[in-house]
Coordinates of C-alpha atoms in Angstrom, one line a residue:
M1 CA 0.0 0.0 0.0
V2 CA 1.5 3.3 -1.1
R3 CA 0.9 5.9 1.5
L4 CA 1.7 9.6 1.1
R5 CA 1.7 11.0 4.6
S6 CA 0.0 14.3 4.1
R7 CA 2.4 16.3 6.2
R8 CA 5.7 15.1 5.2
A9 CA 5.2 13.8 1.7
A10 CA 4.3 17.1 0.2
A11 CA 7.4 18.9 1.4
L12 CA 9.7 15.9 0.8
L13 CA 8.5 15.3 -2.7
V14 CA 7.7 18.8 -4.1
G15 CA 9.3 21.1 -1.7
V16 CA 6.2 22.9 -0.7
V17 CA 6.8 24.8 2.5
L18 CA 3.5 25.4 4.4
M19 CA 4.9 27.1 7.5
S20 CA 8.6 26.9 7.2
G21 CA 11.1 29.6 8.1
L22 CA 11.1 31.0 4.5
A23 CA 8.6 33.5 5.9
T24 CA 9.8 35.7 8.7
T25 CA 6.5 36.8 10.0
G26 CA 3.9 34.6 11.7
Q27 CA 0.9 34.6 13.9
A28 CA 2.9 34.0 17.0
S29 CA 4.9 36.9 18.4
A30 CA 8.3 36.4 20.1
M31 CA 7.9 35.2 23.6
P32 CA 10.6 36.1 26.0
A33 CA 11.7 33.6 28.7
S34 CA 9.4 34.1 31.7
E35 CA 10.8 35.9 34.7
Q36 CA 9.8 33.0 36.9
A37 CA 10.1 29.6 35.2
T38 CA 7.2 27.2 35.5
S39 CA 7.9 24.5 38.1
R40 CA 8.8 21.0 37.2
S41 CA 5.8 19.8 39.2
T42 CA 3.6 21.9 37.0
W43 CA 5.1 20.4 33.9
A44 CA 4.6 17.0 35.3
H45 CA 0.9 17.8 36.0
R46 CA 0.5 19.1 32.4
A47 CA 2.1 16.0 31.0
E48 CA -0.1 13.7 33.1
V49 CA -3.5 15.4 32.3
S50 CA -2.5 15.5 28.6
Y51 CA -1.7 11.8 28.7
D52 CA -5.0 11.1 30.5
A53 CA -6.8 12.8 27.5
L54 CA -4.8 10.8 25.0
Q55 CA -5.8 7.6 26.7
R56 CA -9.4 8.6 27.1
Y57 CA -10.1 9.7 23.6
L58 CA -7.5 8.0 21.3
Y59 CA -6.3 4.8 22.9
L60 CA -8.2 1.6 21.9
G61 CA -6.9 -0.6 24.7
R62 CA -6.3 -4.3 25.1
K63 CA -9.3 -5.5 23.1
Q64 CA -8.0 -3.6 20.1
H65 CA -4.4 -4.9 20.3
Y66 CA -3.1 -2.0 22.4
L67 CA -3.3 0.4 19.4
Y68 CA -4.4 4.0 18.9
Q69 CA -6.7 5.6 16.5
E70 CA -5.4 8.4 14.3
K71 CA -7.8 11.2 15.2
Y72 CA -10.6 12.1 17.6
P73 CA -13.5 11.8 17.0
H74 CA -13.2 8.7 14.8
E75 CA -15.0 9.0 11.4
A76 CA -16.3 6.2 9.2
T77 CA -13.7 7.0 6.5
D78 CA -10.8 6.8 8.9
N79 CA -8.5 3.8 9.1
T80 CA -9.3 1.6 12.1
Y81 CA -5.9 2.2 13.6
S82 CA -3.2 4.8 13.5
Y83 CA -0.1 4.6 11.3
L84 CA 3.2 3.5 12.8
W85 CA 4.5 7.1 13.3
P86 CA 1.8 8.1 15.9
M87 CA 2.2 4.7 17.6
R88 CA 5.9 5.4 18.0
E89 CA 5.3 8.8 19.4
A90 CA 2.8 7.5 21.9
T91 CA 5.4 5.0 22.9
A92 CA 8.0 7.8 23.3
A93 CA 5.5 9.9 25.4
T94 CA 4.8 7.0 27.7
I95 CA 8.6 6.3 28.3
D96 CA 9.1 10.0 29.0
L97 CA 6.3 10.0 31.6
S98 CA 8.0 7.0 33.3
V99 CA 11.2 9.0 33.8
M100 CA 9.5 11.9 35.6
P101 CA 10.5 12.2 39.3
G102 CA 8.2 10.2 41.5
A103 CA 6.7 8.2 38.6
G104 CA 8.1 5.0 40.0
R105 CA 6.3 2.0 38.4
R106 CA 3.1 4.0 37.7
Y107 CA 3.6 3.8 33.9
A108 CA 5.4 0.4 33.7
D109 CA 2.3 -1.4 32.5
D110 CA 1.6 1.4 30.0
V111 CA 5.1 1.2 28.6
R112 CA 4.7 -2.6 28.2
E113 CA 1.4 -2.0 26.3
R114 CA 3.1 0.4 23.9
F115 CA 5.6 -2.2 22.9
L116 CA 2.9 -4.8 22.6
G117 CA 1.1 -2.4 20.2
L118 CA 4.2 -1.9 18.0
R119 CA 4.2 -5.7 17.3
A120 CA 1.1 -5.1 15.0
Y121 CA 3.4 -3.2 12.5
W122 CA 6.2 -5.7 12.4
S123 CA 6.3 -7.2 8.8
T124 CA 8.0 -10.5 8.1
E125 CA 7.0 -10.3 4.4
R126 CA 10.2 -8.5 3.5
K127 CA 13.7 -9.7 4.2
P128 CA 15.0 -8.6 6.6
P129 CA 11.8 -7.9 8.4
G130 CA 11.0 -4.4 9.6
Y131 CA 8.2 -2.1 10.6
A132 CA 5.5 -1.3 8.0
S133 CA 3.8 2.0 7.9
Y134 CA 0.4 0.5 8.9
V135 CA -0.7 -2.6 10.8
V136 CA 0.0 -5.8 9.0
P137 CA -2.4 -8.7 8.3
P138 CA -4.7 -9.8 9.8
L139 CA -5.4 -6.4 11.3
G140 CA -4.6 -4.3 8.2
G141 CA -3.0 -4.2 4.9
G142 CA 0.5 -3.2 6.0
G143 CA 2.2 -0.5 4.0
D144 CA 5.6 0.8 2.7
L145 CA 8.6 0.5 4.9
F146 CA 9.7 4.1 5.7
Y147 CA 13.3 4.1 6.9
D148 CA 12.7 7.1 9.1
D149 CA 9.9 5.4 10.9
N150 CA 12.1 2.4 11.5
A151 CA 14.9 4.6 12.8
I152 CA 12.8 6.3 15.4
V153 CA 11.2 3.1 16.5
G154 CA 14.7 1.6 16.9
L155 CA 15.6 4.6 19.1
E156 CA 12.7 3.8 21.4
F157 CA 13.9 0.2 21.8
V158 CA 17.3 1.6 22.7
R159 CA 15.7 3.9 25.4
H160 CA 13.7 0.9 26.6
Y161 CA 16.9 -1.1 26.9
R162 CA 18.7 1.6 28.8
L163 CA 15.9 1.9 31.3
T164 CA 15.2 -1.8 31.8
G165 CA 18.3 -3.7 30.7
K166 CA 16.1 -6.1 28.6
A167 CA 18.2 -7.9 26.1
S168 CA 15.1 -8.3 23.8
A169 CA 14.9 -4.5 23.4
R170 CA 18.5 -4.2 22.5
N171 CA 18.2 -7.1 20.0
R172 CA 15.2 -5.5 18.3
A173 CA 17.1 -2.2 18.0
E174 CA 19.9 -4.1 16.3
Q175 CA 17.4 -5.8 14.0
V176 CA 16.0 -2.5 13.0
F177 CA 19.4 -1.1 12.3
T178 CA 20.0 -4.1 9.9
V179 CA 16.9 -2.9 8.1
L180 CA 18.3 0.6 7.9
T181 CA 21.6 -0.4 6.3
G182 CA 19.5 -1.6 3.3
G183 CA 18.4 2.0 2.8
W184 CA 21.9 3.4 2.2
D185 CA 22.5 4.4 -1.4
T186 CA 25.4 2.4 -2.7
D187 CA 25.4 3.7 -6.3
P188 CA 28.6 5.8 -6.7
T189 CA 27.3 7.4 -9.9
H190 CA 24.6 9.4 -8.0
A191 CA 25.2 13.0 -7.1
C192 CA 26.7 13.2 -3.6
P193 CA 26.9 9.4 -3.3
G194 CA 25.5 7.7 -0.2
G195 CA 22.8 8.9 2.1
M196 CA 19.7 7.2 3.3
F197 CA 16.6 6.7 1.1
W198 CA 13.5 7.9 2.8
V199 CA 11.3 4.9 2.0
D200 CA 11.7 1.4 0.4
A201 CA 9.4 2.1 -2.5
S202 CA 9.5 2.8 -6.2
W203 CA 7.5 6.1 -6.1
T204 CA 10.4 8.2 -4.8
S205 CA 14.1 8.0 -4.6
I206 CA 15.1 11.0 -2.4
R207 CA 17.8 10.7 0.2
A208 CA 16.7 12.6 3.2
A209 CA 18.3 14.5 6.1
N210 CA 15.9 13.2 8.7
V211 CA 16.4 9.5 8.2
T212 CA 20.2 9.8 7.7
G213 CA 20.5 11.8 11.0
L214 CA 18.2 9.5 12.9
A215 CA 20.0 6.4 11.7
A216 CA 23.3 8.0 12.8
E217 CA 21.8 8.4 16.2
L218 CA 20.8 4.8 16.4
A219 CA 24.2 3.6 15.2
A220 CA 26.0 5.8 17.8
H221 CA 23.7 4.4 20.5
L222 CA 24.4 0.8 19.4
F223 CA 28.1 1.4 19.4
E224 CA 28.0 2.8 22.9
I225 CA 26.0 -0.2 24.1
T226 CA 27.8 -3.0 22.2
R227 CA 31.2 -1.5 21.3
K228 CA 31.0 -3.2 17.9
P229 CA 33.2 -1.2 15.6
S230 CA 30.8 -1.6 12.7
Y231 CA 28.2 0.6 14.4
L232 CA 30.8 3.4 14.9
E233 CA 31.7 3.2 11.2
W234 CA 28.0 3.5 10.2
A235 CA 27.4 6.4 12.6
N236 CA 30.4 8.3 11.2
R237 CA 29.4 7.5 7.6
L238 CA 25.8 8.7 8.1
Y239 CA 26.7 11.7 10.1
A240 CA 29.4 12.8 7.6
W241 CA 27.1 12.5 4.6
N242 CA 24.5 14.8 6.1
R243 CA 27.1 17.4 7.0
Q244 CA 28.6 17.2 3.5
C245 CA 25.6 17.0 1.3
L246 CA 22.7 18.7 3.2
R247 CA 24.1 21.2 5.7
S248 CA 23.4 24.7 4.6
P249 CA 25.9 27.6 4.8
D250 CA 23.9 28.8 7.8
G251 CA 24.4 25.6 9.7
L252 CA 20.8 24.3 9.1
Y253 CA 19.9 21.1 7.3
W254 CA 18.1 21.0 3.9
N255 CA 15.5 18.3 3.6
D256 CA 16.7 16.0 0.8
I257 CA 18.6 15.5 -2.4
S258 CA 17.5 13.7 -5.5
L259 CA 19.7 11.3 -7.5
D260 CA 20.5 14.0 -10.0
G261 CA 21.7 16.3 -7.3
T262 CA 18.7 18.6 -7.0
V263 CA 18.5 19.8 -3.4
N264 CA 15.2 20.4 -1.7
E265 CA 16.1 23.4 0.5
T266 CA 13.0 23.1 2.7
L267 CA 13.9 23.5 6.3
W268 CA 12.3 21.4 9.1
I269 CA 13.5 21.8 12.7
Y270 CA 13.8 18.1 13.4
N271 CA 16.6 17.7 10.8
S272 CA 18.8 19.9 13.0
G273 CA 17.6 17.9 16.0
A274 CA 18.7 14.6 14.7
M275 CA 22.1 15.9 13.8
I276 CA 22.5 17.6 17.2
G277 CA 21.7 14.3 18.8
A278 CA 24.0 12.3 16.6
G279 CA 26.9 14.7 17.3
A280 CA 26.2 14.5 21.1
L281 CA 26.0 10.7 21.0
L282 CA 29.2 10.4 19.0
Y283 CA 31.0 12.6 21.5
R284 CA 29.6 10.6 24.4
A285 CA 30.7 7.3 22.8
T286 CA 34.1 8.4 21.6
G287 CA 35.2 11.4 23.6
D288 CA 36.1 13.2 20.4
K289 CA 35.4 16.9 21.2
S290 CA 34.9 17.8 17.5
Y291 CA 31.5 16.1 17.6
L292 CA 30.5 18.1 20.7
Q293 CA 31.6 21.3 19.0
N294 CA 29.6 20.4 15.9
A295 CA 26.5 19.7 17.9
Q296 CA 26.9 23.0 19.8
A297 CA 27.3 24.9 16.5
D298 CA 24.3 23.2 15.0
A299 CA 22.2 24.0 18.1
A300 CA 23.3 27.6 18.0
A301 CA 22.4 27.9 14.3
A302 CA 19.0 26.2 14.8
I303 CA 18.1 28.3 17.9
A304 CA 19.0 31.5 16.2
Y305 CA 16.9 30.7 13.1
W306 CA 13.9 29.0 14.6
T307 CA 13.3 31.3 17.5
T308 CA 13.3 34.4 15.3
D309 CA 9.6 35.6 15.2
D310 CA 8.8 32.2 16.8
R311 CA 9.2 30.4 13.6
Y312 CA 9.3 27.2 15.5
Y313 CA 5.7 27.7 16.7
D314 CA 4.6 27.0 13.1
Q315 CA 6.6 23.8 12.8
P316 CA 4.8 20.5 13.4
A317 CA 4.6 19.8 17.1
I318 CA 6.2 16.4 16.7
F319 CA 9.2 17.9 14.8
N320 CA 9.7 20.3 17.7
A321 CA 9.5 17.5 20.2
I322 CA 12.3 15.7 18.4
F323 CA 14.4 18.8 18.2
F324 CA 13.9 19.7 21.9
K325 CA 14.7 16.3 23.2
N326 CA 18.0 16.2 21.3
L327 CA 18.7 19.7 22.5
L328 CA 18.3 18.5 26.1
L329 CA 20.5 15.4 25.3
L330 CA 23.2 17.9 24.3
D331 CA 22.6 19.9 27.5
S332 CA 23.4 16.7 29.5
L333 CA 26.9 17.0 28.0
A334 CA 27.4 20.8 27.7
R335 CA 25.0 22.8 29.9
D336 CA 23.5 25.8 28.3
K337 CA 20.5 27.6 29.9
A338 CA 19.3 28.7 26.4
Y339 CA 18.5 25.1 25.5
R340 CA 15.9 24.6 28.2
D341 CA 14.6 28.1 27.8
V342 CA 13.8 27.4 24.1
V343 CA 11.8 24.3 25.1
E344 CA 10.0 25.9 27.9
N345 CA 8.9 29.0 25.8
Y346 CA 7.4 26.8 23.1
A347 CA 5.7 24.6 25.7
E348 CA 4.1 27.6 27.3
L349 CA 2.9 28.9 24.0
T350 CA 1.4 25.5 23.2
W351 CA -0.2 25.0 26.6
N352 CA -1.8 28.5 26.5
R353 CA -2.8 28.6 22.8
N354 CA -3.5 25.1 21.5
R355 CA -5.2 23.2 24.3
D356 CA -8.9 22.5 24.1
P357 CA -9.8 22.9 27.8
E358 CA -12.9 20.8 27.5
L359 CA -11.2 17.7 26.1
G360 CA -7.6 18.3 27.2
L361 CA -6.5 17.6 23.7
F362 CA -4.4 19.9 21.5
R363 CA -5.6 21.3 18.3
F364 CA -3.4 22.4 15.5
P365 CA -3.9 23.2 11.8
P366 CA -3.5 20.3 9.3
S367 CA 0.2 21.0 9.1
G368 CA 0.6 19.9 12.8
G369 CA 1.9 23.2 14.0
G370 CA 0.7 26.8 14.4
P371 CA -2.3 28.5 16.0
Y372 CA -5.3 26.8 17.5
D373 CA -7.6 25.4 14.8
P374 CA -11.0 24.2 16.2
S375 CA -12.0 22.8 12.8
Y376 CA -9.3 20.2 12.7
R377 CA -9.6 17.0 14.8
P378 CA -6.9 16.4 17.5
E379 CA -4.5 13.6 16.6
T380 CA -2.5 11.0 18.5
L381 CA 0.7 12.3 16.8
E382 CA 0.4 15.9 18.2
Q383 CA -1.0 14.9 21.5
S384 CA 2.0 12.5 22.0
A385 CA 4.4 15.3 21.0
V386 CA 3.2 17.8 23.6
I387 CA 3.2 15.1 26.3
Q388 CA 6.8 14.4 25.4
I389 CA 7.7 18.0 25.7
F390 CA 5.9 18.6 29.0
A391 CA 7.3 15.4 30.5
V392 CA 11.0 16.1 29.8
L393 CA 10.5 19.6 31.3
A394 CA 9.5 17.8 34.5
W395 CA 12.7 15.6 34.5
K396 CA 15.7 16.2 36.6
R397 CA 18.6 17.5 34.5
S398 CA 20.6 14.3 35.4
D399 CA 18.1 12.4 33.3
Y400 CA 18.6 14.4 30.1
D401 CA 21.0 11.8 28.8
R402 CA 17.9 9.6 28.3
A403 CA 16.0 12.1 26.2
A404 CA 16.9 10.8 22.7

């Protein structure tokens, strides 16, 4: 089943920028850091009540295979279950809640249910097996294998392993990385040879910054865990390609490059986030300070660009969540007050402007970011994104090394 995900596919394939930083004016005005920061306990409460709303309106529970629906309310023309991407983000949100101070084992069963839900997307029809974009038979028709989806799912298995020590989680992360290696472009005749294809499908052949950076993060994690040299080699290969082929003169990351060398210069904030995280993890795993310096430079460039006129408010909430969590990962290695301030300012904007107080769900335009839109149904994807952001703001700084 060919699936064009409405938010990413348009920009990835034709370079349409709905709310990117190409426009310097927006509906949100710059918001300075508050004089008195919101307490961590308040962020924990906001994360918890937002999660309660997610579970009340979008979670389908044990009888429906621990899966979520895409939107609330459900309509007759909707798929029965969500795509893989929202399922992954609900998994990430639940893990983030479990790390909050005082959470104890309150979310242990919920975390277990998220990983049970992910099993519905695991496809053994392709070799090697990997995660399809939609639930596989008998629950659904499956879908294309998106390499970026598989990379972010692999990262959640790494986080699960680091929190629990379960060998099965580490093994699945390694299985996923094996899938990702099949997405590396091996044709030396292509412009800027190498890079990760976005999807294993015939309808597009772009090599994208997001999947390449996310795969670099996963490889760096796996090297740190296993000390297998092949993972470090892959992490360096992936990381270097993105910096060489898609890093702009301003220190941001263009979205993708076609086989003939045409660069889609659309900017999405999470492309910077993945590379900040990859640099931070490579520094943590090797001690090479050049990686840390690169990550700090990428963070400075991204913050300068995306906070101008609150450009990042118009980015999809989930893209911001990925960026913010990697920024806090960097903060665990090189403390900078500006990193948390950026996250907190956005979180305040979103809590105050995008929350439907009656439902406790967050409403965004179809793009997934920007001002409150009462006409558009709340989604598992965005609700999970804001939960992640609120939850990490409730964390102790000593836990930031678990953020991404």
